[in-house]
């Protein structure tokens, strides 16, 4: 019926999913909303690295560095300095925009290297960013707060402050997590649509040509080094935005979080979700981000999984084992990831009279 009316069934599914997501803050407790926000931030970062690695074929091990630039950049720009740490006291919305820009500038500073290296060579080069970033985060106490990190100032936008000050909506109290939920949804939707437009346009075709055969792409007139550098900057901007959202959800930045393990998690996200696919990046980000949250929530009911320090396997470790196994299984049995699986399960509409 939906096909005959000119509106595909997929549109109805998207509309229903959107309505459900908009209604969730009215019904879910704080834990689930916070877990969902972690998943949104992870999906944003996964879209960025999927543009670089999945669509262009450039391996990056330094994605966590650019998330840290976004998170700590926001703290330094929005902080007022009353905690003894560096803070410029800028409005929250301006600090967030500038923090994303800082991540892009950091990516731009590295882009000449990204434009000339490829494969494992670029991966090793970006690995240096993690070591540099960790050294700065742990030792620049006046800027980052050192090992203990620093508190994250609440975001203010259009007169609305995203803190725990209660805001009644339909007699439901909205705190920081509920307010951030809608901001996260808006950012994820905008980021996904923009990336989808890039991949479906001429830049996307050039990126795929570089991934498949860079020499042939160069012969066809594609400026390979320029496209690689530009995509690296774009990926850094996505990472910076994800870092800002993570900082707002965590409400405290901790240097240890932005290490090698985080970069590996983002690579796992795009492999599990599907290389080169925006929907796959979102699905992989949600899967990898939610898994440790769910294992921690239900640790008592799961065999071998227990709270950290109480014996057994900690939820975070169990999550790494599981999505590590998921990466191996995806590579061996489902090369296209969750995106390819969804495509196989979705029936293809054929006009009447068409044969296979």
XYZ file of C-alpha atoms in Angstrom:
356
model
C 0.000 0.000 0.000
C 2.771 2.389 0.884
C 4.539 1.656 -2.409
C 1.392 2.396 -4.416
C 0.902 5.718 -2.657
C 4.387 6.759 -3.723
C 5.832 6.676 -0.186
C 8.271 3.800 0.399
C 7.832 1.651 3.478
C 11.335 2.634 4.574
C 10.150 6.227 5.048
C 7.469 5.074 7.462
C 10.042 3.019 9.362
C 12.340 6.034 9.664
C 9.461 8.240 10.819
C 8.402 5.699 13.459
C 11.994 5.313 14.692
C 12.331 9.091 14.904
C 9.167 9.425 16.964
C 10.346 6.698 19.341
C 13.731 8.385 19.810
C 12.055 11.743 20.494
C 9.776 10.194 23.115
C 12.417 8.173 25.004
C 13.469 10.926 27.485
C 9.904 10.945 28.824
C 10.062 7.270 29.786
C 13.651 6.056 30.265
C 15.762 6.453 33.380
C 19.036 8.338 33.437
C 21.255 5.290 32.880
C 19.674 4.402 29.543
C 19.678 7.963 28.299
C 23.323 8.377 29.241
C 24.200 5.116 27.499
C 22.341 6.329 24.425
C 24.303 9.578 24.451
C 27.583 7.648 24.620
C 26.372 5.701 21.595
C 25.533 8.916 19.719
C 28.980 10.363 20.399
C 30.599 7.094 19.320
C 28.509 7.061 16.135
C 29.618 10.603 15.275
C 33.265 9.688 15.713
C 32.760 6.461 13.759
C 31.276 8.375 10.818
C 34.407 10.520 10.741
C 36.895 7.664 10.734
C 34.751 5.732 8.255
C 35.115 8.602 5.779
C 38.873 8.329 6.194
C 39.423 4.589 6.502
C 36.320 3.033 4.993
C 35.757 5.366 2.040
C 39.297 6.577 1.299
C 41.351 3.612 2.526
C 43.539 5.659 4.894
C 44.339 3.818 8.128
C 44.352 6.077 11.184
C 45.336 5.021 14.691
C 45.127 8.532 16.120
C 41.384 9.162 16.189
C 41.349 9.344 19.988
C 43.794 12.258 19.837
C 41.292 14.419 17.961
C 38.502 13.457 20.341
C 40.740 14.671 23.164
C 41.388 17.945 21.341
C 37.642 18.516 21.054
C 36.878 17.564 24.662
C 39.708 19.471 26.333
C 39.427 22.344 23.877
C 35.838 22.870 24.961
C 36.802 22.739 28.649
C 39.584 25.298 28.206
C 37.486 27.652 26.083
C 34.315 27.470 28.189
C 35.962 27.241 31.633
C 36.050 30.377 33.765
C 39.335 29.611 35.526
C 37.826 29.496 39.028
C 39.122 25.932 39.453
C 42.703 27.095 38.945
C 42.871 25.702 35.416
C 43.108 27.542 32.123
C 39.764 28.932 31.009
C 38.727 31.707 28.654
C 35.138 31.910 29.860
C 33.570 31.902 26.395
C 29.866 31.148 25.919
C 29.274 27.413 25.759
C 27.990 27.313 22.176
C 30.958 29.359 20.937
C 33.407 27.215 22.902
C 31.909 24.067 21.350
C 32.213 25.439 17.806
C 35.783 26.593 18.393
C 36.729 23.269 19.991
C 35.546 21.414 16.884
C 37.523 23.916 14.837
C 40.612 23.223 16.951
C 40.315 19.522 16.170
C 40.062 20.428 12.496
C 43.144 22.643 12.769
C 45.037 19.801 14.435
C 43.992 17.550 11.573
C 45.036 20.247 9.106
C 48.474 20.475 10.702
C 48.887 16.733 10.202
C 47.213 16.635 6.778
C 50.410 17.176 4.729
C 51.676 13.910 6.201
C 48.290 12.234 5.686
C 48.298 13.348 2.055
C 51.602 11.643 1.314
C 51.403 8.460 3.372
C 48.997 5.560 3.058
C 48.242 2.187 4.580
C 50.364 0.996 7.467
C 52.743 3.938 7.097
C 49.975 6.414 7.878
C 48.752 4.182 10.710
C 52.192 4.242 12.333
C 52.485 7.996 11.839
C 49.092 8.650 13.447
C 50.048 6.330 16.282
C 52.559 8.989 17.319
C 49.643 11.380 17.909
C 48.365 9.104 20.690
C 51.717 9.130 22.517
C 52.079 12.894 22.125
C 48.510 13.478 23.245
C 48.813 11.249 26.306
C 52.036 12.962 27.355
C 50.428 16.402 27.088
C 47.203 15.378 28.818
C 48.993 13.869 31.806
C 51.607 16.594 32.220
C 49.988 19.898 31.204
C 48.299 20.246 34.590
C 47.286 23.862 34.133
C 45.373 23.024 30.972
C 44.109 19.483 31.449
C 44.132 18.967 35.214
C 46.617 16.122 34.898
C 45.704 12.566 35.844
C 42.455 13.587 37.596
C 41.210 15.541 34.578
C 38.982 18.575 34.806
C 35.300 19.337 35.170
C 33.315 20.163 32.040
C 31.362 23.440 32.020
C 27.704 23.006 30.996
C 26.722 24.031 27.498
C 24.441 27.021 26.987
C 22.489 27.440 23.756
C 19.618 29.811 22.918
C 19.187 30.641 26.598
C 18.966 26.968 27.581
C 21.647 25.573 29.874
C 22.337 21.853 29.571
C 22.839 21.198 33.272
C 20.850 19.418 35.978
C 18.635 22.410 36.628
C 15.183 20.892 36.210
C 13.062 21.956 33.261
C 9.471 20.718 33.303
C 8.217 19.432 29.950
C 4.692 17.935 30.036
C 5.130 17.577 33.811
C 8.307 15.512 33.267
C 11.482 16.945 34.862
C 14.289 17.314 32.315
C 17.851 17.366 33.634
C 21.171 17.530 31.811
C 20.902 14.087 30.230
C 17.386 14.641 28.907
C 18.339 17.994 27.398
C 21.511 16.629 25.864
C 19.549 13.757 24.339
C 17.890 16.038 21.808
C 21.123 17.882 21.105
C 22.865 14.553 20.471
C 20.085 13.436 18.128
C 20.310 16.677 16.147
C 24.097 16.477 15.860
C 24.032 12.820 14.821
C 21.332 13.409 12.209
C 23.168 16.411 10.755
C 26.501 14.580 10.761
C 25.053 11.474 9.108
C 23.228 13.439 6.405
C 26.304 15.517 5.613
C 28.540 12.442 5.364
C 25.963 10.694 3.203
C 25.894 13.681 0.863
C 29.691 13.682 0.645
C 29.833 9.979 -0.195
C 27.077 10.191 -2.807
C 28.587 13.199 -4.578
C 31.747 13.760 -6.596
C 33.985 13.842 -3.472
C 32.725 10.400 -2.515
C 33.441 8.967 -5.932
C 36.937 10.422 -5.820
C 37.491 8.970 -2.340
C 36.384 5.514 -3.469
C 38.637 5.726 -6.508
C 41.605 6.572 -4.273
C 40.755 3.645 -2.004
C 40.401 1.151 -4.838
C 43.435 2.231 -6.892
C 45.200 5.488 -6.112
C 47.458 5.341 -9.188
C 44.507 4.953 -11.542
C 42.671 7.742 -9.690
C 45.642 10.040 -10.221
C 45.770 9.200 -13.925
C 42.060 10.072 -14.197
C 42.785 13.529 -12.791
C 41.888 13.055 -9.127
C 44.248 15.105 -6.902
C 45.063 12.211 -4.584
C 47.185 14.032 -1.992
C 44.715 16.922 -1.754
C 41.726 14.617 -1.267
C 43.534 12.560 1.353
C 44.460 15.686 3.287
C 40.930 17.111 3.030
C 39.309 13.886 4.229
C 41.744 13.725 7.148
C 40.662 17.221 8.210
C 36.982 16.289 7.835
C 37.507 13.144 9.916
C 39.216 15.263 12.588
C 36.234 17.633 12.693
C 33.874 14.719 13.297
C 36.169 13.436 16.047
C 36.285 16.876 17.669
C 32.483 17.072 17.656
C 32.263 13.602 19.199
C 34.788 14.664 21.836
C 32.733 17.715 22.798
C 29.573 15.616 23.135
C 31.418 12.989 25.178
C 32.762 15.651 27.520
C 29.269 17.096 28.048
C 27.880 13.640 28.852
C 30.775 12.567 31.112
C 30.861 15.988 32.826
C 34.545 15.324 33.477
C 37.428 14.695 31.099
C 39.982 12.044 32.081
C 43.248 11.660 30.089
C 43.343 7.887 30.430
C 40.143 7.555 28.398
C 41.676 9.076 25.243
C 44.301 6.394 24.711
C 45.157 3.634 22.304
C 42.187 1.479 23.331
C 39.739 4.173 22.218
C 41.315 4.400 18.751
C 41.124 0.619 18.401
C 37.481 0.714 19.430
C 36.709 3.143 16.623
C 38.388 0.864 14.106
C 36.290 -1.999 15.479
C 33.142 0.118 15.054
C 33.612 0.664 11.335
C 34.653 -2.934 10.646
C 31.641 -4.338 12.486
C 29.271 -1.756 11.027
C 30.582 -1.826 7.465
C 33.435 0.049 5.817
C 32.372 2.999 3.713
C 28.779 3.041 4.973
C 27.336 5.875 7.077
C 24.560 3.658 8.437
C 27.141 0.977 9.161
C 29.299 3.446 11.089
C 26.293 4.433 13.211
C 25.348 0.789 13.830
C 28.917 -0.178 14.713
C 29.300 2.828 17.005
C 26.091 1.993 18.845
C 27.086 -1.672 19.200
C 30.589 -1.023 20.569
C 29.507 1.843 22.828
C 26.496 0.093 24.352
C 28.079 -3.318 24.907
C 30.178 -2.408 28.005
C 27.270 -0.371 29.390
C 24.911 -3.336 29.134
C 27.443 -5.799 30.531
C 28.089 -3.495 33.482
C 24.368 -3.071 34.079
C 23.634 -6.795 34.113
C 26.982 -8.089 35.425
C 25.348 -9.896 38.340
C 23.124 -11.934 36.026
C 25.869 -12.904 33.567
C 28.342 -15.759 34.070
C 32.031 -14.832 34.529
C 31.234 -11.103 34.388
C 31.461 -9.135 37.621
C 32.102 -5.645 38.883
C 35.753 -4.472 38.649
C 37.885 -5.703 41.560
C 35.478 -8.421 42.670
C 36.896 -11.320 40.662
C 35.907 -12.620 37.281
C 35.993 -10.562 34.115
C 35.230 -6.839 34.341
C 32.453 -5.578 32.029
C 34.883 -3.463 30.013
C 37.195 -6.407 29.414
C 34.311 -8.705 28.522
C 33.060 -6.112 26.042
C 36.471 -5.992 24.349
C 36.535 -9.770 24.062
C 33.069 -9.798 22.520
C 33.532 -7.064 19.946
C 36.986 -8.432 19.197
C 35.290 -11.707 18.346
C 32.707 -9.721 16.383
C 35.481 -8.122 14.314
C 36.960 -11.547 13.485
C 33.540 -12.954 12.655
C 32.709 -9.951 10.473
C 35.952 -10.201 8.510
C 35.552 -13.952 7.966
C 31.835 -14.350 7.371
C 30.299 -10.910 6.732
C 32.829 -8.609 5.015
C 30.265 -5.843 4.538
C 29.447 -5.711 8.252
C 26.041 -4.920 9.708
C 25.248 -2.657 6.755
C 25.610 -5.549 4.316
C 23.523 -7.797 6.583
C 20.746 -5.195 6.684
C 20.844 -4.906 2.894
C 20.468 -8.669 2.547
C 17.510 -8.777 4.922
C 15.720 -5.838 3.289
C 13.467 -6.996 0.448
C 14.043 -5.208 -2.849
C 10.930 -3.728 -4.420
C 10.469 -4.702 -8.054
C 7.880 -3.211 -10.372
C 5.137 -5.571 -11.508
C 6.138 -7.703 -14.457
C 9.888 -7.504 -13.729
C 11.683 -10.808 -13.597
C 14.892 -11.672 -11.794
